[in-house]
């Protein structure tokens, strides 16, 4: 039960970070905020897949799916850090 609570808090934290980053990007238009918001949106989805893996699909291993979501969520931030001035 504690494991589900901690996973839920991690998901809510990343969702809150994503929402705050999107709001800041909308107000300022600063491109690095856009890339960070995309990253945290993907990390929120990664946390959702983690909870599905651990509590819903118990007999199916979704490790590769989770790692793929994590990689795909970090790529926009990496792109933004490299290409934006």
PDB file of C-alpha atoms in Angstrom:
ATOM      1  CA  UNK A   1       0.000   0.000   0.000  1.00  0.00           C
ATOM      2  CA  UNK A   2       2.845   2.389   0.796  1.00  0.00           C
ATOM      3  CA  UNK A   3       4.416   1.634  -2.579  1.00  0.00           C
ATOM      4  CA  UNK A   4       1.245   2.744  -4.389  1.00  0.00           C
ATOM      5  CA  UNK A   5       1.120   5.904  -2.301  1.00  0.00           C
ATOM      6  CA  UNK A   6       4.717   6.815  -3.143  1.00  0.00           C
ATOM      7  CA  UNK A   7       4.242   6.090  -6.857  1.00  0.00           C
ATOM      8  CA  UNK A   8       1.101   8.219  -6.808  1.00  0.00           C
ATOM      9  CA  UNK A   9       2.929  11.113  -5.157  1.00  0.00           C
ATOM     10  CA  UNK A  10       5.710  10.889  -7.754  1.00  0.00           C
ATOM     11  CA  UNK A  11       3.134  11.005 -10.544  1.00  0.00           C
ATOM     12  CA  UNK A  12       1.340  13.964  -8.999  1.00  0.00           C
ATOM     13  CA  UNK A  13       4.620  15.802  -8.498  1.00  0.00           C
ATOM     14  CA  UNK A  14       5.625  15.392 -12.131  1.00  0.00           C
ATOM     15  CA  UNK A  15       2.107  16.427 -13.231  1.00  0.00           C
ATOM     16  CA  UNK A  16       2.317  19.564 -11.088  1.00  0.00           C
ATOM     17  CA  UNK A  17       5.759  20.391 -12.481  1.00  0.00           C
ATOM     18  CA  UNK A  18       4.488  19.915 -16.032  1.00  0.00           C
ATOM     19  CA  UNK A  19       1.460  22.141 -15.397  1.00  0.00           C
ATOM     20  CA  UNK A  20       3.594  24.897 -13.865  1.00  0.00           C
ATOM     21  CA  UNK A  21       6.092  24.720 -16.726  1.00  0.00           C
ATOM     22  CA  UNK A  22       3.321  24.919 -19.348  1.00  0.00           C
ATOM     23  CA  UNK A  23       1.819  27.918 -17.560  1.00  0.00           C
ATOM     24  CA  UNK A  24       5.180  29.670 -17.377  1.00  0.00           C
ATOM     25  CA  UNK A  25       5.860  28.967 -21.035  1.00  0.00           C
ATOM     26  CA  UNK A  26       2.460  30.372 -22.010  1.00  0.00           C
ATOM     27  CA  UNK A  27       3.165  33.561 -20.047  1.00  0.00           C
ATOM     28  CA  UNK A  28       6.761  34.136 -21.126  1.00  0.00           C
ATOM     29  CA  UNK A  29       7.276  32.274 -24.390  1.00  0.00           C
ATOM     30  CA  UNK A  30      10.757  31.177 -23.291  1.00  0.00           C
ATOM     31  CA  UNK A  31      11.688  28.113 -25.390  1.00  0.00           C
ATOM     32  CA  UNK A  32      13.549  26.208 -22.678  1.00  0.00           C
ATOM     33  CA  UNK A  33      10.350  26.162 -20.633  1.00  0.00           C
ATOM     34  CA  UNK A  34       8.617  24.532 -23.606  1.00  0.00           C
ATOM     35  CA  UNK A  35      11.184  21.730 -23.811  1.00  0.00           C
ATOM     36  CA  UNK A  36      11.089  21.225 -20.044  1.00  0.00           C
ATOM     37  CA  UNK A  37       7.294  21.084 -20.061  1.00  0.00           C
ATOM     38  CA  UNK A  38       7.378  18.431 -22.791  1.00  0.00           C
ATOM     39  CA  UNK A  39       9.879  16.444 -20.735  1.00  0.00           C
ATOM     40  CA  UNK A  40       7.790  16.546 -17.563  1.00  0.00           C
ATOM     41  CA  UNK A  41       4.641  15.663 -19.472  1.00  0.00           C
ATOM     42  CA  UNK A  42       6.421  12.560 -20.703  1.00  0.00           C
ATOM     43  CA  UNK A  43       7.687  11.790 -17.213  1.00  0.00           C
ATOM     44  CA  UNK A  44       4.097  11.983 -15.971  1.00  0.00           C
ATOM     45  CA  UNK A  45       3.132   9.404 -18.578  1.00  0.00           C
ATOM     46  CA  UNK A  46       6.090   7.278 -17.512  1.00  0.00           C
ATOM     47  CA  UNK A  47       4.836   7.330 -13.922  1.00  0.00           C
ATOM     48  CA  UNK A  48       1.387   6.318 -15.145  1.00  0.00           C
ATOM     49  CA  UNK A  49       2.834   3.348 -17.020  1.00  0.00           C
ATOM     50  CA  UNK A  50       4.825   2.425 -13.901  1.00  0.00           C
ATOM     51  CA  UNK A  51       1.636   2.295 -11.846  1.00  0.00           C
ATOM     52  CA  UNK A  52      -0.074   0.223 -14.531  1.00  0.00           C
ATOM     53  CA  UNK A  53       2.877  -2.146 -14.552  1.00  0.00           C
ATOM     54  CA  UNK A  54       3.041  -2.595 -10.794  1.00  0.00           C
ATOM     55  CA  UNK A  55      -0.668  -2.705  -9.902  1.00  0.00           C
ATOM     56  CA  UNK A  56      -2.823  -3.543 -12.931  1.00  0.00           C
ATOM     57  CA  UNK A  57      -0.838  -5.774 -15.286  1.00  0.00           C
ATOM     58  CA  UNK A  58       0.862  -7.958 -12.689  1.00  0.00           C
ATOM     59  CA  UNK A  59       1.671 -10.854 -14.997  1.00  0.00           C
ATOM     60  CA  UNK A  60       3.022  -8.666 -17.833  1.00  0.00           C
ATOM     61  CA  UNK A  61       6.389  -6.960 -17.617  1.00  0.00           C
ATOM     62  CA  UNK A  62       6.202  -3.412 -18.990  1.00  0.00           C
ATOM     63  CA  UNK A  63       9.824  -2.523 -18.244  1.00  0.00           C
ATOM     64  CA  UNK A  64      10.713  -1.926 -21.891  1.00  0.00           C
ATOM     65  CA  UNK A  65       7.643   0.288 -22.355  1.00  0.00           C
ATOM     66  CA  UNK A  66       8.499   2.276 -19.218  1.00  0.00           C
ATOM     67  CA  UNK A  67      12.087   2.780 -20.283  1.00  0.00           C
ATOM     68  CA  UNK A  68      10.976   3.804 -23.777  1.00  0.00           C
ATOM     69  CA  UNK A  69       8.603   6.410 -22.355  1.00  0.00           C
ATOM     70  CA  UNK A  70      11.392   7.696 -20.118  1.00  0.00           C
ATOM     71  CA  UNK A  71      13.818   7.993 -23.015  1.00  0.00           C
ATOM     72  CA  UNK A  72      11.254   9.661 -25.274  1.00  0.00           C
ATOM     73  CA  UNK A  73      10.373  12.142 -22.550  1.00  0.00           C
ATOM     74  CA  UNK A  74      13.998  13.174 -22.018  1.00  0.00           C
ATOM     75  CA  UNK A  75      14.824  13.612 -25.714  1.00  0.00           C
ATOM     76  CA  UNK A  76      12.929  16.933 -26.176  1.00  0.00           C
ATOM     77  CA  UNK A  77      14.741  18.456 -23.200  1.00  0.00           C
ATOM     78  CA  UNK A  78      18.078  17.255 -24.543  1.00  0.00           C
ATOM     79  CA  UNK A  79      17.252  18.709 -27.945  1.00  0.00           C
ATOM     80  CA  UNK A  80      16.248  22.010 -26.368  1.00  0.00           C
ATOM     81  CA  UNK A  81      19.391  22.220 -24.280  1.00  0.00           C
ATOM     82  CA  UNK A  82      21.619  21.562 -27.285  1.00  0.00           C
ATOM     83  CA  UNK A  83      19.919  23.681 -29.962  1.00  0.00           C
ATOM     84  CA  UNK A  84      18.347  26.630 -28.153  1.00  0.00           C
ATOM     85  CA  UNK A  85      20.529  29.548 -27.205  1.00  0.00           C
TER      86      UNK A  85
END
